Coordinates of C-alpha atoms in Angstrom, one line a residue:
Chain Y
M4 CA -10.3 1.5 -37.1
N5 CA -11.9 0.9 -33.6
I6 CA -11.3 -1.9 -31.5
K7 CA -14.6 -3.8 -32.1
S8 CA -14.2 -4.1 -35.8
F9 CA -10.5 -5.0 -35.6
I10 CA -11.5 -7.8 -33.3
L11 CA -14.4 -9.0 -35.6
K12 CA -12.0 -8.9 -38.5
N13 CA -9.4 -10.6 -36.8
K14 CA -11.2 -13.3 -34.7
R15 CA -8.3 -15.7 -34.8
L16 CA -5.9 -13.1 -33.7
A17 CA -8.2 -12.0 -30.9
I18 CA -8.9 -15.3 -29.6
G19 CA -5.7 -16.7 -29.8
G20 CA -4.2 -13.7 -28.3
S21 CA -6.5 -13.7 -25.4
I22 CA -5.9 -17.4 -24.6
T23 CA -2.2 -16.9 -24.8
A24 CA -2.3 -13.8 -22.5
I25 CA -4.1 -15.9 -20.0
M26 CA -1.9 -18.7 -20.3
V27 CA 1.3 -16.5 -19.9
I28 CA -0.3 -14.6 -16.9
L29 CA -1.0 -18.0 -15.4
A30 CA 2.7 -19.2 -16.0
V31 CA 4.1 -16.2 -14.7
T32 CA 2.1 -16.2 -11.5
G33 CA 3.0 -19.9 -11.2
L34 CA 6.6 -18.9 -11.0
F35 CA 6.0 -16.7 -7.9
F36 CA 2.7 -17.6 -6.3
T37 CA 0.6 -20.6 -6.2
P38 CA -2.4 -21.2 -3.7
Y39 CA -0.7 -24.1 -2.2
D40 CA 3.0 -25.2 -2.2
P41 CA 2.8 -27.4 -5.4
N42 CA 5.0 -30.1 -3.8
A43 CA 3.3 -30.0 -0.3
M44 CA 1.6 -33.6 0.3
D45 CA -1.7 -33.8 2.3
I46 CA -2.4 -37.5 2.5
S47 CA -5.9 -36.7 4.1
A48 CA -6.9 -34.9 0.9
K49 CA -5.4 -37.9 -1.4
L50 CA -7.3 -37.8 -4.7
S51 CA -10.3 -35.5 -3.3
G52 CA -12.5 -34.2 -5.8
I53 CA -13.1 -30.5 -6.8
S54 CA -14.1 -28.5 -3.7
P55 CA -13.7 -24.8 -2.6
R56 CA -10.4 -25.4 -1.1
H57 CA -8.9 -27.2 -4.1
I58 CA -10.5 -26.0 -7.3
M59 CA -9.2 -28.7 -9.2
G60 CA -8.9 -31.3 -6.7
C61 CA -5.8 -33.3 -5.3
D62 CA -3.4 -35.8 -6.9
N63 CA -2.6 -39.2 -5.5
F64 CA -0.1 -37.7 -2.9
G65 CA -2.7 -35.1 -1.9
R66 CA -0.9 -32.3 -3.8
D67 CA -3.1 -29.4 -5.0
I68 CA -3.6 -29.9 -8.7
F69 CA -4.3 -26.2 -9.6
S70 CA -1.0 -25.3 -7.8
R71 CA 0.8 -28.0 -9.8
V72 CA -0.8 -27.0 -13.2
L73 CA 0.4 -23.4 -12.6
A74 CA 4.0 -24.6 -11.7
G75 CA 3.8 -26.9 -14.4
L76 CA 2.7 -24.2 -16.9
S77 CA 5.6 -22.0 -15.9
T78 CA 8.1 -25.1 -16.1
T79 CA 6.8 -25.9 -19.6
M80 CA 6.8 -22.1 -20.7
V81 CA 10.3 -21.6 -19.4
V82 CA 11.7 -24.8 -21.2
A83 CA 9.9 -24.0 -24.4
V84 CA 11.1 -20.3 -24.3
G85 CA 14.7 -21.4 -23.7
T86 CA 14.6 -24.1 -26.3
V87 CA 13.3 -21.7 -29.1
F88 CA 15.9 -19.0 -27.8
I89 CA 19.0 -21.6 -28.1
G90 CA 17.4 -22.7 -31.5
I91 CA 16.9 -19.4 -33.1
V92 CA 20.1 -17.7 -32.0
F93 CA 22.3 -20.5 -33.3
G94 CA 19.9 -21.4 -36.2
T95 CA 20.2 -17.8 -37.2
L96 CA 24.0 -17.5 -36.9
I97 CA 24.5 -20.8 -38.8
G98 CA 21.9 -19.7 -41.4
A99 CA 23.4 -16.4 -41.9
F100 CA 26.8 -17.5 -42.5
T101 CA 25.9 -20.5 -44.7
G102 CA 23.4 -18.5 -46.5
Y103 CA 25.3 -15.5 -47.2
Y104 CA 28.7 -17.0 -47.9
G105 CA 27.5 -20.2 -49.6
G106 CA 30.4 -22.3 -51.1
Y107 CA 32.2 -25.2 -49.0
L108 CA 31.0 -23.8 -45.7
D109 CA 27.4 -24.1 -46.8
E110 CA 27.8 -27.5 -48.2
I111 CA 29.4 -28.9 -45.2
M112 CA 27.1 -27.3 -42.6
M113 CA 24.0 -28.3 -44.6
R114 CA 25.1 -31.9 -45.1
F115 CA 25.7 -32.0 -41.3
N116 CA 22.5 -30.3 -40.8
D117 CA 20.8 -33.1 -42.9
A118 CA 22.4 -35.8 -40.9
V119 CA 21.0 -34.5 -37.7
L120 CA 17.6 -33.9 -39.2
A121 CA 17.7 -37.4 -40.4
F122 CA 17.5 -38.8 -36.8
P123 CA 14.1 -39.1 -35.0
S124 CA 14.4 -36.1 -32.7
L125 CA 13.1 -37.8 -29.6
L126 CA 15.6 -40.6 -30.0
L127 CA 18.5 -37.9 -30.1
A128 CA 17.0 -36.2 -27.3
L129 CA 16.8 -39.5 -25.3
V130 CA 20.5 -40.1 -26.1
F131 CA 21.5 -36.6 -25.0
I132 CA 19.6 -37.0 -21.7
S133 CA 21.0 -40.3 -21.0
V134 CA 24.7 -38.7 -21.3
M135 CA 23.9 -35.3 -19.8
G136 CA 21.3 -36.5 -17.2
S137 CA 17.9 -35.2 -17.0
G138 CA 16.6 -32.0 -15.4
K139 CA 15.1 -28.8 -16.4
L140 CA 18.2 -27.4 -17.7
N141 CA 19.4 -30.3 -19.7
V142 CA 16.0 -31.0 -21.3
T143 CA 16.2 -27.4 -22.6
I144 CA 19.6 -27.7 -23.8
A145 CA 18.8 -31.0 -25.6
L146 CA 15.6 -29.8 -27.3
G147 CA 17.4 -26.4 -28.1
I148 CA 20.1 -28.2 -30.0
L149 CA 17.8 -30.4 -31.8
F150 CA 15.8 -27.5 -32.9
I151 CA 18.9 -25.6 -34.4
P152 CA 19.2 -27.6 -37.7
S153 CA 15.6 -26.8 -38.8
Y154 CA 15.9 -23.0 -37.8
A155 CA 19.3 -23.0 -39.4
R156 CA 17.7 -24.3 -42.8
I157 CA 15.1 -21.8 -42.8
M158 CA 17.2 -18.8 -41.9
R159 CA 19.9 -19.8 -44.6
G160 CA 17.0 -19.7 -47.2
E161 CA 16.2 -16.4 -46.1
F162 CA 19.8 -14.9 -46.3
L163 CA 20.3 -16.9 -49.5
K164 CA 17.2 -15.0 -50.9
C165 CA 18.2 -11.6 -49.8
R166 CA 22.2 -12.0 -50.7
N167 CA 21.7 -10.7 -54.1
L168 CA 19.1 -8.3 -53.8
D169 CA 19.7 -4.8 -54.8
Y170 CA 19.7 -3.2 -51.5
V171 CA 22.2 -5.7 -50.1
M172 CA 24.3 -4.9 -53.2
S173 CA 23.9 -1.1 -52.5
A174 CA 25.1 -1.8 -48.8
R175 CA 28.1 -3.6 -50.2
L176 CA 28.7 -0.7 -52.4
M177 CA 28.6 1.7 -49.6
G178 CA 31.6 -0.3 -48.2
A179 CA 29.6 -2.2 -45.3
S180 CA 31.3 -5.1 -44.1
D181 CA 30.0 -8.6 -44.5
M182 CA 29.0 -8.5 -40.7
R183 CA 27.2 -5.3 -41.1
I184 CA 25.4 -6.5 -44.2
M185 CA 24.2 -9.7 -42.7
F186 CA 23.1 -8.6 -39.3
V187 CA 22.2 -4.9 -39.9
H188 CA 20.8 -5.1 -43.3
I189 CA 19.6 -8.4 -43.8
L190 CA 18.4 -9.6 -40.5
P191 CA 15.5 -7.1 -39.9
N192 CA 14.3 -8.3 -43.3
T193 CA 13.9 -11.9 -42.0
V194 CA 12.0 -11.0 -39.1
R195 CA 8.7 -12.0 -40.6
V196 CA 9.8 -15.5 -41.3
M197 CA 11.5 -15.7 -37.9
L198 CA 8.6 -15.0 -36.0
S199 CA 6.4 -17.6 -37.7
T200 CA 9.2 -20.0 -37.2
I201 CA 9.4 -19.1 -33.6
A202 CA 5.7 -19.5 -33.2
I203 CA 5.6 -23.0 -34.7
G204 CA 8.8 -24.0 -32.6
F205 CA 7.3 -22.9 -29.4
N206 CA 4.4 -25.3 -29.8
N207 CA 6.8 -27.9 -31.0
A208 CA 9.0 -27.2 -27.8
V209 CA 5.8 -27.5 -25.6
L210 CA 4.7 -30.7 -27.0
A211 CA 8.4 -32.1 -26.9
E212 CA 8.8 -31.2 -23.4
A213 CA 5.4 -32.5 -22.4
G214 CA 6.2 -35.9 -24.3
M215 CA 9.7 -36.2 -22.7
S216 CA 8.4 -35.7 -19.4
Y217 CA 5.5 -37.9 -19.9
L218 CA 7.9 -40.6 -20.9
G219 CA 10.0 -39.8 -17.6
I220 CA 13.1 -38.5 -19.5
G221 CA 12.2 -35.0 -19.1
V222 CA 11.6 -32.7 -16.1
Q223 CA 12.3 -34.9 -13.1
P224 CA 9.9 -35.2 -9.9
P225 CA 9.1 -33.5 -7.6
D226 CA 9.3 -30.4 -10.1
A227 CA 5.9 -30.0 -11.6
S228 CA 5.6 -30.7 -15.4
L229 CA 2.4 -31.0 -17.4
G230 CA 3.6 -34.1 -19.2
R231 CA 4.6 -35.6 -16.2
M232 CA 1.4 -35.0 -14.3
L233 CA -0.4 -36.4 -17.4
S234 CA 1.3 -39.6 -17.2
E235 CA 0.5 -39.7 -13.3
A236 CA -3.3 -38.9 -14.0
Q237 CA -3.5 -41.9 -16.5
S238 CA -3.5 -44.2 -13.8
Y239 CA -6.4 -42.6 -12.0
L240 CA -8.3 -41.9 -15.1
F241 CA -11.5 -43.6 -14.1
V242 CA -11.4 -42.7 -10.4
R243 CA -10.6 -39.1 -10.8
P244 CA -11.0 -38.0 -14.5
G245 CA -10.6 -34.3 -13.6
Y246 CA -6.9 -34.7 -12.9
A247 CA -6.0 -35.8 -16.5
V248 CA -8.7 -33.3 -17.9
C249 CA -7.3 -30.2 -16.1
T250 CA -3.7 -31.1 -17.0
G251 CA -4.6 -32.0 -20.4
M252 CA -6.7 -28.8 -21.0
A253 CA -3.6 -26.8 -19.8
I254 CA -1.4 -28.1 -22.6
V255 CA -4.1 -27.9 -25.1
L256 CA -5.1 -24.4 -24.3
L257 CA -1.6 -23.3 -24.5
I258 CA -0.9 -24.7 -28.0
L259 CA -4.2 -23.9 -29.4
G260 CA -3.9 -20.2 -28.1
F261 CA -0.4 -19.8 -29.5
S262 CA -1.1 -21.4 -33.0
M263 CA -4.1 -19.4 -33.4
L264 CA -2.1 -16.1 -32.4
S265 CA 0.6 -17.0 -34.7
E266 CA -1.7 -17.8 -37.6
G267 CA -3.7 -14.6 -37.0
L268 CA -0.3 -12.6 -37.0
E269 CA 0.7 -14.2 -40.2
K270 CA -2.5 -13.3 -41.9
N271 CA -2.1 -10.0 -41.0
A272 CA 1.7 -9.4 -41.8
Chain L
M2 CA 41.8 10.0 -61.8
L3 CA 40.4 6.5 -62.7
D4 CA 42.2 4.3 -65.2
V5 CA 40.7 1.0 -66.3
I6 CA 43.3 -0.9 -68.6
D7 CA 42.6 -4.0 -70.6
L8 CA 39.7 -5.1 -68.5
N9 CA 38.5 -8.7 -69.2
I10 CA 35.8 -10.3 -67.5
E11 CA 35.2 -14.3 -67.7
F12 CA 32.4 -16.2 -66.3
H13 CA 33.5 -19.7 -64.9
D14 CA 30.2 -21.0 -63.6
H15 CA 29.7 -23.2 -66.7
I16 CA 32.0 -25.9 -68.2
T17 CA 33.1 -23.6 -71.0
P18 CA 34.2 -20.4 -69.6
E19 CA 32.4 -17.3 -71.2
T20 CA 33.9 -13.8 -71.7
V21 CA 31.6 -11.0 -71.4
V22 CA 33.9 -8.1 -71.5
Y23 CA 37.1 -7.9 -73.8
D24 CA 39.9 -5.4 -73.2
F25 CA 37.8 -2.5 -71.6
D26 CA 39.8 0.7 -71.5
L27 CA 38.5 3.7 -70.0
H28 CA 40.2 7.0 -68.6
L29 CA 38.1 9.1 -66.5
E30 CA 39.0 12.6 -65.2
K31 CA 37.6 14.5 -62.2
G32 CA 34.3 16.1 -63.2
E33 CA 33.8 14.5 -66.2
I34 CA 30.7 12.8 -67.4
V35 CA 31.3 9.8 -69.7
G36 CA 28.5 7.7 -71.2
I37 CA 28.7 4.1 -72.1
V38 CA 26.2 2.9 -74.5
G39 CA 25.2 -0.4 -75.9
E40 CA 22.5 -3.0 -76.2
S41 CA 21.4 -5.4 -73.6
G42 CA 24.1 -7.8 -73.0
S43 CA 26.9 -5.7 -74.4
G44 CA 28.8 -5.8 -71.1
K45 CA 28.2 -2.2 -70.1
S46 CA 26.8 -3.2 -66.7
M47 CA 29.4 -5.7 -66.2
S48 CA 32.1 -3.2 -66.7
A49 CA 30.5 -0.8 -64.4
L50 CA 30.1 -3.5 -61.6
A51 CA 33.7 -4.4 -62.1
I52 CA 34.6 -0.8 -61.4
A53 CA 32.5 -0.5 -58.5
G54 CA 34.0 -3.7 -57.0
L55 CA 30.8 -5.5 -56.8
L56 CA 31.6 -8.6 -58.9
S57 CA 31.8 -11.7 -56.9
R58 CA 35.2 -13.2 -56.5
K59 CA 34.1 -16.6 -57.1
H60 CA 32.9 -18.2 -60.5
M61 CA 34.6 -15.4 -62.3
K62 CA 38.0 -14.4 -63.6
K63 CA 39.0 -10.8 -64.1
R64 CA 42.2 -9.8 -66.0
G65 CA 43.5 -6.3 -66.3
Q66 CA 43.8 -3.3 -64.0
I67 CA 41.4 -0.7 -62.5
I68 CA 43.6 2.0 -61.1
F69 CA 42.0 4.4 -58.9
D70 CA 44.2 6.8 -56.9
G71 CA 47.1 4.7 -57.6
V72 CA 45.6 1.5 -56.1
D73 CA 44.5 -1.4 -58.4
L74 CA 41.1 -2.2 -57.2
L75 CA 40.9 -5.5 -59.0
T76 CA 43.7 -7.0 -56.7
C77 CA 43.6 -5.1 -53.8
S78 CA 42.2 -6.8 -50.5
R79 CA 38.5 -6.6 -49.7
G80 CA 39.4 -4.1 -46.7
V81 CA 41.2 -1.8 -48.9
L82 CA 38.4 -2.0 -51.6
R83 CA 35.8 -1.2 -48.8
K84 CA 37.7 2.0 -48.0
Y85 CA 36.8 3.4 -51.4
Q86 CA 33.5 2.0 -51.8
G87 CA 30.8 4.5 -50.7
N88 CA 33.4 7.0 -49.8
D89 CA 35.0 7.5 -53.2
I90 CA 33.1 5.5 -55.8
C91 CA 29.3 5.3 -55.6
M92 CA 26.7 3.7 -57.7
V93 CA 23.1 4.2 -58.5
F94 CA 21.2 1.4 -59.8
Q95 CA 18.4 1.1 -62.2
E96 CA 15.6 -0.3 -60.1
P97 CA 14.8 2.3 -57.3
M98 CA 11.9 0.1 -56.3
T99 CA 14.3 -2.7 -54.9
S100 CA 17.4 -0.6 -54.2
L101 CA 16.2 0.5 -50.9
N102 CA 15.8 -1.8 -47.8
P103 CA 12.2 -2.2 -47.2
V104 CA 12.3 -2.4 -43.4
K105 CA 14.8 0.6 -42.8
R106 CA 13.8 4.2 -42.9
I107 CA 15.0 6.4 -45.4
G108 CA 17.1 8.7 -43.3
W109 CA 18.9 5.7 -41.9
Q110 CA 19.8 4.2 -45.3
V111 CA 20.9 7.5 -46.6
G112 CA 23.2 8.1 -43.7
E113 CA 24.8 4.5 -43.9
S114 CA 27.7 5.7 -45.8
L115 CA 28.6 8.3 -43.2
R116 CA 28.2 5.5 -40.4
I117 CA 30.7 3.4 -42.1
H118 CA 33.2 5.8 -43.3
T119 CA 33.2 8.6 -40.8
S120 CA 33.0 8.9 -37.0
L121 CA 30.3 11.6 -37.0
T122 CA 27.6 11.5 -34.1
E123 CA 24.0 10.5 -35.0
E124 CA 23.3 14.0 -34.5
Q125 CA 25.6 15.3 -37.0
I126 CA 24.7 12.6 -39.6
R127 CA 21.2 13.4 -39.2
E128 CA 21.8 17.0 -40.0
K129 CA 23.8 16.0 -43.0
V130 CA 21.2 13.5 -44.4
I131 CA 18.6 16.1 -44.2
K132 CA 20.9 18.7 -46.0
T133 CA 21.6 16.0 -48.7
L134 CA 18.0 15.1 -49.0
A135 CA 17.1 18.7 -49.7
D136 CA 20.1 19.0 -52.0
V137 CA 18.5 16.3 -54.3
E138 CA 15.6 18.4 -54.4
L139 CA 13.2 16.5 -52.4
D140 CA 10.3 18.4 -50.7
D141 CA 10.1 18.2 -47.0
P142 CA 13.4 16.4 -46.1
E143 CA 12.5 16.3 -42.5
G144 CA 9.3 14.2 -43.4
I145 CA 11.1 12.0 -45.6
Y146 CA 13.8 11.1 -43.2
D147 CA 11.4 9.1 -41.1
K148 CA 9.4 7.5 -44.0
Y149 CA 9.8 3.9 -45.2
P150 CA 10.7 3.4 -48.9
H151 CA 7.1 2.0 -49.8
E152 CA 5.9 5.3 -49.0
L153 CA 7.6 7.0 -51.8
S154 CA 7.2 7.2 -55.5
G155 CA 9.8 5.7 -58.0
G156 CA 11.2 9.1 -58.7
M157 CA 11.5 10.0 -55.1
R158 CA 13.3 6.8 -54.3
Q159 CA 15.8 7.4 -57.1
R160 CA 16.5 10.6 -55.7
V161 CA 17.0 9.1 -52.3
M162 CA 19.3 6.6 -53.9
I163 CA 21.3 9.7 -55.4
A164 CA 21.3 11.3 -52.1
A165 CA 22.7 8.0 -50.3
A166 CA 25.2 7.8 -53.2
I167 CA 26.7 11.4 -53.0
I168 CA 26.6 12.0 -49.2
C169 CA 30.2 11.1 -48.7
E170 CA 31.1 13.4 -51.6
P171 CA 32.3 10.7 -54.0
K172 CA 34.8 11.3 -56.7
I173 CA 33.0 9.1 -59.0
L174 CA 29.3 8.3 -59.3
I175 CA 28.4 5.3 -61.5
A176 CA 24.9 5.6 -62.8
D177 CA 23.7 2.2 -64.2
E178 CA 20.6 3.1 -66.2
P179 CA 19.4 5.3 -63.5
T180 CA 16.3 6.6 -65.5
T181 CA 15.0 3.3 -67.3
A182 CA 12.5 2.4 -64.8
L183 CA 11.3 6.0 -64.6
D184 CA 8.6 7.9 -66.7
V185 CA 9.9 10.6 -69.3
T186 CA 9.2 13.7 -67.0
V187 CA 10.8 12.3 -63.9
Q188 CA 13.7 11.1 -66.2
A189 CA 14.4 14.5 -67.2
Q190 CA 14.5 16.0 -63.7
I191 CA 16.9 13.2 -62.6
L192 CA 19.1 14.0 -65.3
K193 CA 19.1 17.7 -64.7
L194 CA 19.9 16.7 -60.9
L195 CA 22.8 14.6 -62.1
K196 CA 24.1 17.3 -64.2
R197 CA 23.7 19.9 -61.3
I198 CA 25.5 17.5 -59.1
N199 CA 28.3 17.1 -61.6
K200 CA 28.7 20.9 -61.8
T201 CA 28.6 21.8 -58.3
R202 CA 30.4 19.0 -56.6
G203 CA 32.8 18.1 -59.3
T204 CA 31.8 14.5 -59.2
A205 CA 32.7 12.4 -62.2
I206 CA 29.9 10.5 -63.6
L207 CA 29.9 7.3 -65.5
F208 CA 26.7 7.1 -67.1
I209 CA 25.5 3.8 -68.5
S210 CA 22.5 3.9 -70.7
H211 CA 21.0 2.4 -73.9
D212 CA 19.0 5.7 -74.5
L213 CA 21.2 7.6 -76.9
G214 CA 19.2 10.7 -76.6
V215 CA 19.9 10.8 -72.9
V216 CA 23.6 10.1 -73.3
R217 CA 23.8 12.8 -76.1
S218 CA 22.4 15.4 -73.9
L219 CA 24.4 14.5 -70.7
C220 CA 27.8 13.3 -71.6
E221 CA 31.0 14.9 -72.8
R222 CA 32.4 11.7 -74.1
V223 CA 30.9 8.3 -75.1
L224 CA 32.0 4.8 -75.4
V225 CA 29.9 2.5 -77.6
M226 CA 29.9 -1.3 -76.6
Y227 CA 28.9 -4.2 -78.7
R228 CA 29.3 -7.8 -77.7
G229 CA 31.6 -7.2 -74.9
R230 CA 34.1 -4.7 -76.8
I231 CA 34.4 -1.2 -77.1
V232 CA 33.8 -0.4 -80.8
E233 CA 34.0 3.3 -80.9
S234 CA 34.8 6.0 -78.4
G235 CA 35.3 9.7 -78.6
S236 CA 33.7 13.1 -77.6
T237 CA 29.9 12.8 -77.9
G238 CA 29.4 15.3 -80.8
E239 CA 32.1 13.4 -82.8
V240 CA 30.6 10.1 -82.4
F241 CA 27.0 11.2 -83.1
E242 CA 27.8 13.4 -86.0
H243 CA 30.5 11.2 -87.7
P244 CA 30.2 7.8 -86.4
R245 CA 33.0 5.5 -88.0
E246 CA 31.8 2.2 -87.1
E247 CA 28.8 0.4 -88.9
Y248 CA 27.4 -0.6 -85.6
T249 CA 27.2 2.8 -84.3
K250 CA 25.7 4.2 -87.4
R251 CA 23.0 1.6 -87.1
L252 CA 22.5 2.4 -83.5
I253 CA 22.2 6.0 -84.2
S254 CA 19.9 5.6 -87.1
A255 CA 17.6 3.6 -84.9
I256 CA 16.7 6.8 -82.8
P257 CA 13.1 7.6 -83.7
K258 CA 13.0 11.2 -85.2
M259 CA 10.2 13.6 -85.1
E260 CA 10.3 14.5 -88.8
K261 CA 10.2 10.9 -89.7
L262 CA 7.1 10.1 -87.5
K263 CA 5.2 13.3 -89.2
D264 CA 5.7 11.9 -92.5
G265 CA 4.3 8.6 -91.6
Q266 CA 7.4 6.6 -92.4

């Protein structure tokens, strides 16, 4: 199959993939290089509009918005990846043990899980942040812990489903240990579900981080964060609408691209 | 070599316990082929799973002894049991379509027992896997090594399953209706293969089937099970020629015969 017909057949995958690729490239660039120091203030350029020097203009402190969007993108990306990573690693571990062994362990863990899931997640994050203090790392940890129960439940379902399949029986019959069965035989079979969970989780993490920063309990100034910038831009919505639009578009594109990519992947899988 | 004495299996997952196997006795010598026949639900698969050590330890009560090499497999620890599983006792399941892990390559799956029970290097394992694949009469074993299960037909998968089972040179091979899901020509090939493995490697085979014709042609001794009990046992010829029990007689008379069909009866 040539590339053109592949793209035409999988428009979602192609469009989502390209948007995601661009966003990732921008975010990675933002980690190492931005046109201006995202935190350098230039009062003379305060709230200046789009110009060749500042392609997205400047904010209320005269900081270059494009540089800040780049830096904000990478912050968001790092937090989201960290969150999903914590969630999936611990979620898979808990899901594997509870799903594979079942019994009392399963009951206890899942009731605990239900209890955590019953809380509004943003409220729990708030409690966590007020105890641990805010900042990039703490936001990642707080969100990661919040994500564990839902991942654990999904992975538990997968392990439960595979536990009594014939190929697991034959692995047991070969004398494989429980650990080997769980992580060598069953785990690769859960990758499909795991990937779509990761994709949904990534979007949720981006939104949660942006939401928390918007409320002021996430990433703290002067660190650039898309949510934080959006809340600042709100005050200048009528003076300088470009500020809010540029920042908002970054979040929208990030999530749109990624959900299209994951949907396209799921359809093909 | 293998002695099963008074095996009873009871399910405890409902309010009233239910016994599915009563007083199962079996003696298996090296190099023997013993058949277990019976209708669906007669307890033949349950007994086999118990011997293979695959019954869950929860929700189930087992009484009796399964003695292999002087060790009681029913009461020994999971660690001890695992040393025998795959190494000395192996099993081939009924459904070749689901018995292979869909995301792992054939070669990897066949070599899994070796990886668990021996300390061979990957290189040596690969060599042995290819040899075993050739031994179960698969064409192009090198090519099959890198294939995934969905790329093989049912008969090929069953051969792969047999290869995976015999790669550690087990003393006992339990075949739980290995030919039921296959068509007749492939069935005959698999039976021939099992017979050859039994001859050349001296592997004892416990063959479970409800196909009396197959059992008659393959097995030296046969056990007839009905409702969880062994109703008759003896050498194949004796049981088939002179069945003593009413159930066995009925079972044997149910085999369709060519002459009858020709007469239009």
